[in-house]
Short mmCIF file of C-alpha atoms and ligand atoms in Angstrom, two decimals:
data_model
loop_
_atom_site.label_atom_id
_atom_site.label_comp_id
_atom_site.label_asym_id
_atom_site.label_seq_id
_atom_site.Cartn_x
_atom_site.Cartn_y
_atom_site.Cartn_z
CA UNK A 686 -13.83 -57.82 -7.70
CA UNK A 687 -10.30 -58.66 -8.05
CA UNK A 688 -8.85 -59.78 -11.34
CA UNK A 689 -7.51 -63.38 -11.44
CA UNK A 690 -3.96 -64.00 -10.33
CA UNK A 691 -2.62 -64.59 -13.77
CA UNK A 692 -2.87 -62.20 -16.88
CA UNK A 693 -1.30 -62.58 -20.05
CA UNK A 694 1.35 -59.82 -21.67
CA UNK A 695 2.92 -60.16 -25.02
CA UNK A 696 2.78 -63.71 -25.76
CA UNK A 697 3.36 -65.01 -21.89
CA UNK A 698 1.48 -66.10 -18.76
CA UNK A 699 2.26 -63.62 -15.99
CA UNK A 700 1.69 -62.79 -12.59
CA UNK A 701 -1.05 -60.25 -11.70
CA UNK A 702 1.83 -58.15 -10.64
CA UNK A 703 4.36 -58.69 -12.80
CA UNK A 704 2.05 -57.26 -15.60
CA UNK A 705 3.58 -54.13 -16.24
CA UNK A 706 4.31 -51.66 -19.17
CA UNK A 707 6.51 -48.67 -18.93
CA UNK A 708 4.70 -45.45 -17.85
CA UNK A 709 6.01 -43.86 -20.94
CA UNK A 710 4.13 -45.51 -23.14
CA UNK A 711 2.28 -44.33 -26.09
CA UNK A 712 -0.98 -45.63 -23.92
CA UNK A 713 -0.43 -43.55 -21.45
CA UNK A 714 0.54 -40.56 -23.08
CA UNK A 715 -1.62 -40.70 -25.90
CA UNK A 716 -4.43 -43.08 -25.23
CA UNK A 717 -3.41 -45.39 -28.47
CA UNK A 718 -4.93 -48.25 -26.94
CA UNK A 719 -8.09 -50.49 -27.75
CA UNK A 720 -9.90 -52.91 -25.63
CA UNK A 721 -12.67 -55.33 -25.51
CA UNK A 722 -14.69 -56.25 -22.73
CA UNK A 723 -16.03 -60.14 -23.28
CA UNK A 724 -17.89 -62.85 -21.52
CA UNK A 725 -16.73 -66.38 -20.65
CA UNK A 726 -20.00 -68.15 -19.49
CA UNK A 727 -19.62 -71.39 -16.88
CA UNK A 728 -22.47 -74.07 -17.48
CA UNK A 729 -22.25 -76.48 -14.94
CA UNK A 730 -24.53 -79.25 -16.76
CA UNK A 731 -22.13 -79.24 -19.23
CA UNK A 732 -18.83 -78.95 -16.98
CA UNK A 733 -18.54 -76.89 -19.60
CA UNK A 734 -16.56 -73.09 -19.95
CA UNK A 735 -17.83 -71.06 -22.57
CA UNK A 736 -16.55 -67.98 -23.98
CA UNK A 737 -19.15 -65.61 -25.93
CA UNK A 738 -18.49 -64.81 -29.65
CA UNK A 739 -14.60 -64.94 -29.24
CA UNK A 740 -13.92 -64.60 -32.73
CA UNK A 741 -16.16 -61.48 -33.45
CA UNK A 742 -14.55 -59.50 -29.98
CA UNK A 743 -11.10 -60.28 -31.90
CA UNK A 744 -12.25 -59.00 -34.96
CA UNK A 745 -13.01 -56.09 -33.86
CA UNK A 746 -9.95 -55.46 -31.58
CA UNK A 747 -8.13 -55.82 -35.54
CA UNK A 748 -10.41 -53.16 -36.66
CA UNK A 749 -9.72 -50.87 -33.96
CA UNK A 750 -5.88 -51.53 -34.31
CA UNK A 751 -6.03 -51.18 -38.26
CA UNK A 752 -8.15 -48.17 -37.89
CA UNK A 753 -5.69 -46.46 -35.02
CA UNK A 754 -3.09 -47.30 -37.68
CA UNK A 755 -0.83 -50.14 -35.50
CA UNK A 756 1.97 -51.23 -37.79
CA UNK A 757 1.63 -54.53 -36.18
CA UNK A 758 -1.75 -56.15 -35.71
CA UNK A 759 -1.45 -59.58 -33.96
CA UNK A 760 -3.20 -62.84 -35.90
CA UNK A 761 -6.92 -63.74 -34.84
CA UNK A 762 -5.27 -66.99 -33.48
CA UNK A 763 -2.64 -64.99 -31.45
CA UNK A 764 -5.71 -62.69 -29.57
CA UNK A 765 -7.94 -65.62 -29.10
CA UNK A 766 -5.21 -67.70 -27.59
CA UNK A 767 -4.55 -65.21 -25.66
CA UNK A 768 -8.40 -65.34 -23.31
CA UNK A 769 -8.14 -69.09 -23.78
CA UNK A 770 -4.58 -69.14 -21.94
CA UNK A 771 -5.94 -66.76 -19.58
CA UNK A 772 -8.34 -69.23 -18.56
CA UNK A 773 -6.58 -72.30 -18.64
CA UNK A 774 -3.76 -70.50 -16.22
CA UNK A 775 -6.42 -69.57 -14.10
CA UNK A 776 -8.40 -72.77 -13.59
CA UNK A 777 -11.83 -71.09 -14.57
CA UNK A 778 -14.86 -73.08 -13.82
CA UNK A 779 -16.98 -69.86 -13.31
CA UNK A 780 -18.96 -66.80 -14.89
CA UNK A 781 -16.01 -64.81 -16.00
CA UNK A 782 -15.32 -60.97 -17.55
CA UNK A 783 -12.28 -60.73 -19.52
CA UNK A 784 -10.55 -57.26 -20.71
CA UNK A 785 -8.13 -57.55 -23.39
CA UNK A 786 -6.39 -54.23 -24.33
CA UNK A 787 -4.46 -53.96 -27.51
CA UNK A 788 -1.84 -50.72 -26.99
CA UNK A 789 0.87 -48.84 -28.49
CA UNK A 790 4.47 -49.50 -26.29
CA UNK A 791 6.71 -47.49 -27.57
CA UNK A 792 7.87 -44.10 -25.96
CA UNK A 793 7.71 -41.54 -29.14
CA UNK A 794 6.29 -38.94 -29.93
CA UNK A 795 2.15 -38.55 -31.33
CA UNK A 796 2.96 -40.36 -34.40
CA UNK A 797 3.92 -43.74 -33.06
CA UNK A 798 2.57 -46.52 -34.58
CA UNK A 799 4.74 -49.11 -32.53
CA UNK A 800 5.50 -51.69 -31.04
CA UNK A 801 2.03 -52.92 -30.49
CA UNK A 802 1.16 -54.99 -27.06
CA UNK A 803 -1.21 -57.57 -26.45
CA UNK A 804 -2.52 -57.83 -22.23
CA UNK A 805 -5.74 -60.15 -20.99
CA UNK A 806 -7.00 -60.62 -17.79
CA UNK A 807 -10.25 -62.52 -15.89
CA UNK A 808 -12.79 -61.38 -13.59
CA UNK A 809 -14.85 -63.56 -12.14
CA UNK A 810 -18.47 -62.03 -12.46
CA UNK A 811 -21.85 -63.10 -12.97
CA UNK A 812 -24.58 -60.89 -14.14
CA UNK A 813 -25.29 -57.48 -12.24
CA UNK A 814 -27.92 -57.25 -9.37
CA UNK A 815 -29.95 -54.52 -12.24
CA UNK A 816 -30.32 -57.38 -14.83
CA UNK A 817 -33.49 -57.98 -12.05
CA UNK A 818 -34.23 -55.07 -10.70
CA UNK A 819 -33.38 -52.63 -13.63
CA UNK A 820 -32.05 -49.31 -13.71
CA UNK A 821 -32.55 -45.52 -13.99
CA UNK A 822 -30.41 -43.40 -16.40
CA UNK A 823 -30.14 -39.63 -17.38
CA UNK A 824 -30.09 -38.12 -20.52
CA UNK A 825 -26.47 -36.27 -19.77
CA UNK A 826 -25.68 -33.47 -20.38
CA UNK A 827 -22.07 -34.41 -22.27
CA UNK A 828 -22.37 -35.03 -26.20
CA UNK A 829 -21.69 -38.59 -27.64
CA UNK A 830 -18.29 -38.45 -29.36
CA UNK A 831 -18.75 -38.00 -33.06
CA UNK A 832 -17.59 -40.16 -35.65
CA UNK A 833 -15.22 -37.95 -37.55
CA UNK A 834 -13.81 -36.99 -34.02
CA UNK A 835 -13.27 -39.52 -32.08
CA UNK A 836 -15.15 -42.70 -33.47
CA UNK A 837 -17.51 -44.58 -31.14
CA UNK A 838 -16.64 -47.20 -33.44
CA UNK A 839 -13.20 -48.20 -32.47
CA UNK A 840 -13.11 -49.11 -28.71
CA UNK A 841 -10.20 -46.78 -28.20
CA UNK A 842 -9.11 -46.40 -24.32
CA UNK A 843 -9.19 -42.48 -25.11
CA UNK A 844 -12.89 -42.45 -26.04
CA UNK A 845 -14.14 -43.54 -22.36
CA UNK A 846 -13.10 -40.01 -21.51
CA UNK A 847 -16.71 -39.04 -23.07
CA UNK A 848 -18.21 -42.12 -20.90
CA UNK A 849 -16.33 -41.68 -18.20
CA UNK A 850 -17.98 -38.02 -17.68
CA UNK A 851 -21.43 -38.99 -18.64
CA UNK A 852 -21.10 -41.57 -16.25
CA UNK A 853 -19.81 -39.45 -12.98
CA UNK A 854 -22.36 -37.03 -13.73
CA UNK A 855 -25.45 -39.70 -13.73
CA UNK A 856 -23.86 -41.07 -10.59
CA UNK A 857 -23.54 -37.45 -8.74
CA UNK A 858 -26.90 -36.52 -9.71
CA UNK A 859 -28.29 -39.56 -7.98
CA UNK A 860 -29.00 -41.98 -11.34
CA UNK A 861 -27.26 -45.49 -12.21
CA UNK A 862 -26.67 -44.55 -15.35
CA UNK A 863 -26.52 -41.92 -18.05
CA UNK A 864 -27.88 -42.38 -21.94
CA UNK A 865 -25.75 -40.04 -24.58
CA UNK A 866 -26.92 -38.05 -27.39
CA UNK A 867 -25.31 -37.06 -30.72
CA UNK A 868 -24.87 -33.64 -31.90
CA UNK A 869 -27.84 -33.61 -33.86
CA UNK A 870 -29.53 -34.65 -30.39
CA UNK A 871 -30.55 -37.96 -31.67
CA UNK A 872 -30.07 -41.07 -29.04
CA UNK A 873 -27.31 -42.86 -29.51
CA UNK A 874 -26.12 -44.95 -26.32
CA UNK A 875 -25.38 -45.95 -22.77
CA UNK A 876 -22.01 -45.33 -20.94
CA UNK A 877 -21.36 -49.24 -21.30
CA UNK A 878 -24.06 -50.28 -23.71
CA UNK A 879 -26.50 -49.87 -26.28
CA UNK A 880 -30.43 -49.24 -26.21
CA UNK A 881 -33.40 -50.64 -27.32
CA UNK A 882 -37.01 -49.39 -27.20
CA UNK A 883 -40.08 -51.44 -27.42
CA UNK A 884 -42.82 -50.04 -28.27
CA UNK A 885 -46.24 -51.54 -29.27
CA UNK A 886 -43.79 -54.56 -29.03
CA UNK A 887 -41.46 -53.35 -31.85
CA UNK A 888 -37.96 -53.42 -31.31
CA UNK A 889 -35.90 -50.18 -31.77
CA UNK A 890 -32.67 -49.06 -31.52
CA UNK A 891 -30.27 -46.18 -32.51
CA UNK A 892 -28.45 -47.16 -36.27
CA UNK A 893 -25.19 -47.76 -36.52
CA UNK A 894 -24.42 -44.31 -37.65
CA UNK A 895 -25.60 -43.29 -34.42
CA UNK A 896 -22.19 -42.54 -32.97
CA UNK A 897 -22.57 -46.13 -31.26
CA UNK A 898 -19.97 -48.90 -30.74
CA UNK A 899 -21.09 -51.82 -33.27
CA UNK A 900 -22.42 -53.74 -29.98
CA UNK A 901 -21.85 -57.45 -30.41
CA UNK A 902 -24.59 -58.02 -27.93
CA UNK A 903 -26.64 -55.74 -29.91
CA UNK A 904 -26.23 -57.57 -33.02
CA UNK A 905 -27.08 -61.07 -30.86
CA UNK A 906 -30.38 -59.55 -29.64
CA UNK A 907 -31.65 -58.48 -33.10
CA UNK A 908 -30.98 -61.83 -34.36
CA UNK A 909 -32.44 -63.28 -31.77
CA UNK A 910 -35.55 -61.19 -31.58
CA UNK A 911 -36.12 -61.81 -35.39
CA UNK A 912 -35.49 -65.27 -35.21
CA UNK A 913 -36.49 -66.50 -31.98
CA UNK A 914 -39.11 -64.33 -30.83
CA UNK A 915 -40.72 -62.81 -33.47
CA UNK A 916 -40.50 -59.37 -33.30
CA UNK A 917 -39.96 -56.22 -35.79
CA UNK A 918 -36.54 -54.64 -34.93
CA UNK A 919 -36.47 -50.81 -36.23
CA UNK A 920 -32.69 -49.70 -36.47
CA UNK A 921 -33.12 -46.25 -37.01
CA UNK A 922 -32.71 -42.39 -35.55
CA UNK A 923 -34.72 -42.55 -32.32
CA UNK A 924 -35.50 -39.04 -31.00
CA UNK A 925 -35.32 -37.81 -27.66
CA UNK A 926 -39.25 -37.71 -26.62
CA UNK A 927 -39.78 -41.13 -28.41
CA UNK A 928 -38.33 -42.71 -24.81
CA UNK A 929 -41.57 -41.33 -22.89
CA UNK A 930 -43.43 -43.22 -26.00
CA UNK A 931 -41.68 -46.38 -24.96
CA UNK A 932 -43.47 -49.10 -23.34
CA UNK A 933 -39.92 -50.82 -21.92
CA UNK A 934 -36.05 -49.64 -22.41
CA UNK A 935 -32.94 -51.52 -22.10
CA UNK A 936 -29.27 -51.66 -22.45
CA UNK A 937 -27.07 -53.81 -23.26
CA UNK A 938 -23.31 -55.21 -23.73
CA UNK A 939 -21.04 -58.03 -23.24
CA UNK A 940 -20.80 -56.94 -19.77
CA UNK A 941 -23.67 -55.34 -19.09
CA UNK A 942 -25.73 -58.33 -20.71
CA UNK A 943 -29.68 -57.19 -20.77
CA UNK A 944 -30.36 -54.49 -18.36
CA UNK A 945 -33.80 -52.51 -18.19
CA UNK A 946 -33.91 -48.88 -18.22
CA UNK A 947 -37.01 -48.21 -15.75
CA UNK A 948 -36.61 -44.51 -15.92
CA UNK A 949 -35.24 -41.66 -18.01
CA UNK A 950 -34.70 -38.45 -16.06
CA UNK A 951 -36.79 -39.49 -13.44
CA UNK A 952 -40.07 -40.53 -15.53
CA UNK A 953 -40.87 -43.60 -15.58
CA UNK A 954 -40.26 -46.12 -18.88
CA UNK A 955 -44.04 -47.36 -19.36
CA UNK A 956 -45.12 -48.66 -16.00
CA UNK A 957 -41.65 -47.75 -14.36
CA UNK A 958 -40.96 -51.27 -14.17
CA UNK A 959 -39.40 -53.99 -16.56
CA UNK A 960 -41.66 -55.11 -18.90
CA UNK A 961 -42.63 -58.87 -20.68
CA UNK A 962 -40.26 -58.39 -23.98
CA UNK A 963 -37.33 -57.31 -22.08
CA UNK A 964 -37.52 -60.19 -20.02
CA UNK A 965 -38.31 -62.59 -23.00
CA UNK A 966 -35.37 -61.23 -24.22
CA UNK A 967 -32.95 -61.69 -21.17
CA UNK A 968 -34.20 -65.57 -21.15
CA UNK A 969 -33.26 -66.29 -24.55
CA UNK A 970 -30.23 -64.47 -24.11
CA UNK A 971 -28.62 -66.22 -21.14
CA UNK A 972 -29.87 -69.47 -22.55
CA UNK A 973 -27.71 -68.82 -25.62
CA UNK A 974 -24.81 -67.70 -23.79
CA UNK A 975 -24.44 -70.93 -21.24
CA UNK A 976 -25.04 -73.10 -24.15
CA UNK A 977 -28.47 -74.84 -23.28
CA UNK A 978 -29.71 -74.15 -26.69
CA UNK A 979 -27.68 -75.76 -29.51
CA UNK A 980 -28.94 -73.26 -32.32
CA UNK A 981 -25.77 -70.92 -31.74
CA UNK A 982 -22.97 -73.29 -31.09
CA UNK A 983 -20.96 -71.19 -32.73
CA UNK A 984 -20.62 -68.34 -31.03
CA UNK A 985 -19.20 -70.16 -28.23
CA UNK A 986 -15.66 -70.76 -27.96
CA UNK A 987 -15.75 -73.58 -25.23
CA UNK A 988 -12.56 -73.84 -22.72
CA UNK A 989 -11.98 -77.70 -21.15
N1 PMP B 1650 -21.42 -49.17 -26.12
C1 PMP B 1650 -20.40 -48.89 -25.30
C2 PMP B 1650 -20.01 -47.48 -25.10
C3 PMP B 1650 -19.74 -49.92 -24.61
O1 PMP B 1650 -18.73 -49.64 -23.78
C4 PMP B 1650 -20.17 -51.23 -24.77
C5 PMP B 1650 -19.51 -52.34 -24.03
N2 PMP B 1650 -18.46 -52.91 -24.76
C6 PMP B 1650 -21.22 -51.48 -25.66
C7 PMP B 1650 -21.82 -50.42 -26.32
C8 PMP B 1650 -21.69 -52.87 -25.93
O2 PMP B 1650 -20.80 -53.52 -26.79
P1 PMP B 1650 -20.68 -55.10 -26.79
O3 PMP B 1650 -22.05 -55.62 -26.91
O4 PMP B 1650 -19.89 -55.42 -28.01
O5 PMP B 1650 -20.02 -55.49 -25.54
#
């Protein structure tokens, strides 16, 4: 799907292609970038644009850019402008996925820390065809990227290298999708999202010392879980043979929203289907998100 006609670089609306950097850059060389991936979600009730926990996506763009060690780390106000311009310049009255990607600029050598640049685009995307049907994934047979290596933690461009292999390998061995495990074998996530359990209709899902990205859609489910359905959430180790134990599996992420895992390595996640809480779960979820509930009006940023 092709990204909207206007992006934002460095503090200005742009054309699609006029948004360029020099091929010299630190990004490119180095991978001293960090992104986020986000939602913008269009309620048509409402007339009504909302964008998905705007201010916690930001915050952890800072993070990553503190933690990579950018001398300059734009203001909260200046990243969150930037998807809100994004959408204004592009009219959007729709289900949107926007990438922001905070980089390094300069052309020096590994121990850069500047300038930094700021670019944000919009694709207009609704939910993926597995949120229904679900999905099977792979244990692979790459590692998860350790914390004291490269940390899962930081949404660096560089660490999708790790993904990026799971990922081709799942999709060459005839899977949609490929679940990582630490060193110590432990689960710890998806190739674009983390993972829940349920079993005996307990929530559980890999801690955050898991070598896992701290999931803002993670975070959203166990709150809502807890506080709208119910249920126990476990964040703990989960071992490897717990996921034949499991009566329902999914992922999730900003982009990825709630998708069920139906099968691991080709046997099947409790009836090989998905299951009552993982749909409970998706409904609450998308309610939230389009604003037809009013309990979490402030986790959405709206646009018009
Ligand atoms: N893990 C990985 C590796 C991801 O790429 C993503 C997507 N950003 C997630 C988890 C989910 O994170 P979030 O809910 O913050 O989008």
């Amino acid at each position: 799907m092709p990204t909207e006609p206007k992006m934002y670089l460095n503090g200005q609306i742009v054309d699609y292609a006029d948004c360029k950097i020099h091929a010299f850059a630190s990004v490119v060389k180095y991978g001293a970038g960090v992104f986020e991936g986000l939602r913008g979600y269009w309620n048509a009730d409402a007339g009504q644009l909302y964008v998905f926990r705007l201010r916690e996506h930001m915050e952890r763009l800072r993070y990553g850019m503190k933690t990579m060690r950018f001398a300059q780390i734009p203001s909260q106000e200046e990243l969150e402008h930037a998807v809100i311009e994004v959408s204004r310049a592009n009219a959007i009255r729709a289900t949107t996925h926007y990438r922001v990607i905070a980089f390094l600029d300069g052309d020096d050598e590994l121990a850069t820390t500047g300038p930094t640049g700021v670019v944000a685009g919009a694709v207009i995307r609704g939910s993926s065809p597995r949120a229904e049907s679900g999905m099977s994934a792979m244990v692979s047979s790459y590692t998860r990227i350790a914390d004291n290596a490269l940390p899962p933690r930081v949404k660096c461009t560089a660490n999708y290298v790790n993904n990026r292999a799971a990922e081709l390998e799942a999709r060459s061995a005839g899977y949609e999708s490929a679940l990582m495990l630490t060193q110590e074998g432990k689960l710890s996530e998806a190739t674009g999202g983390c993972v829940f359990l349920v079993r005996k209709g307990r929530l559980i899902t890999p801690d955050l010392s898991s070598d896992i990205l701290e999931s803002i859609t993670r975070e959203t489910i166990i709150e809502l879980a807890r506080s709208k359905l119910g249920l126990t959430v476990e964040e703990r180790r989960v071992d490897r043979s717990e996921m034949t134990a499991a009566d329902e599996m999914f992922a999730c992420g900003s982009g990825w929203e709630v998708i069920p895992i139906t099968s691991v390595g080709r046997v099947p996640v409790g009836d090989g289907v998905p299951g009552p809480a993982t749909r409970a779960i998706q409904k609450t979820y998308f309610d939230v998100v389009h604003g037809r509930t009013n309990a979490h009006a402030a986790w959405l940023t709206p646009i018009w």
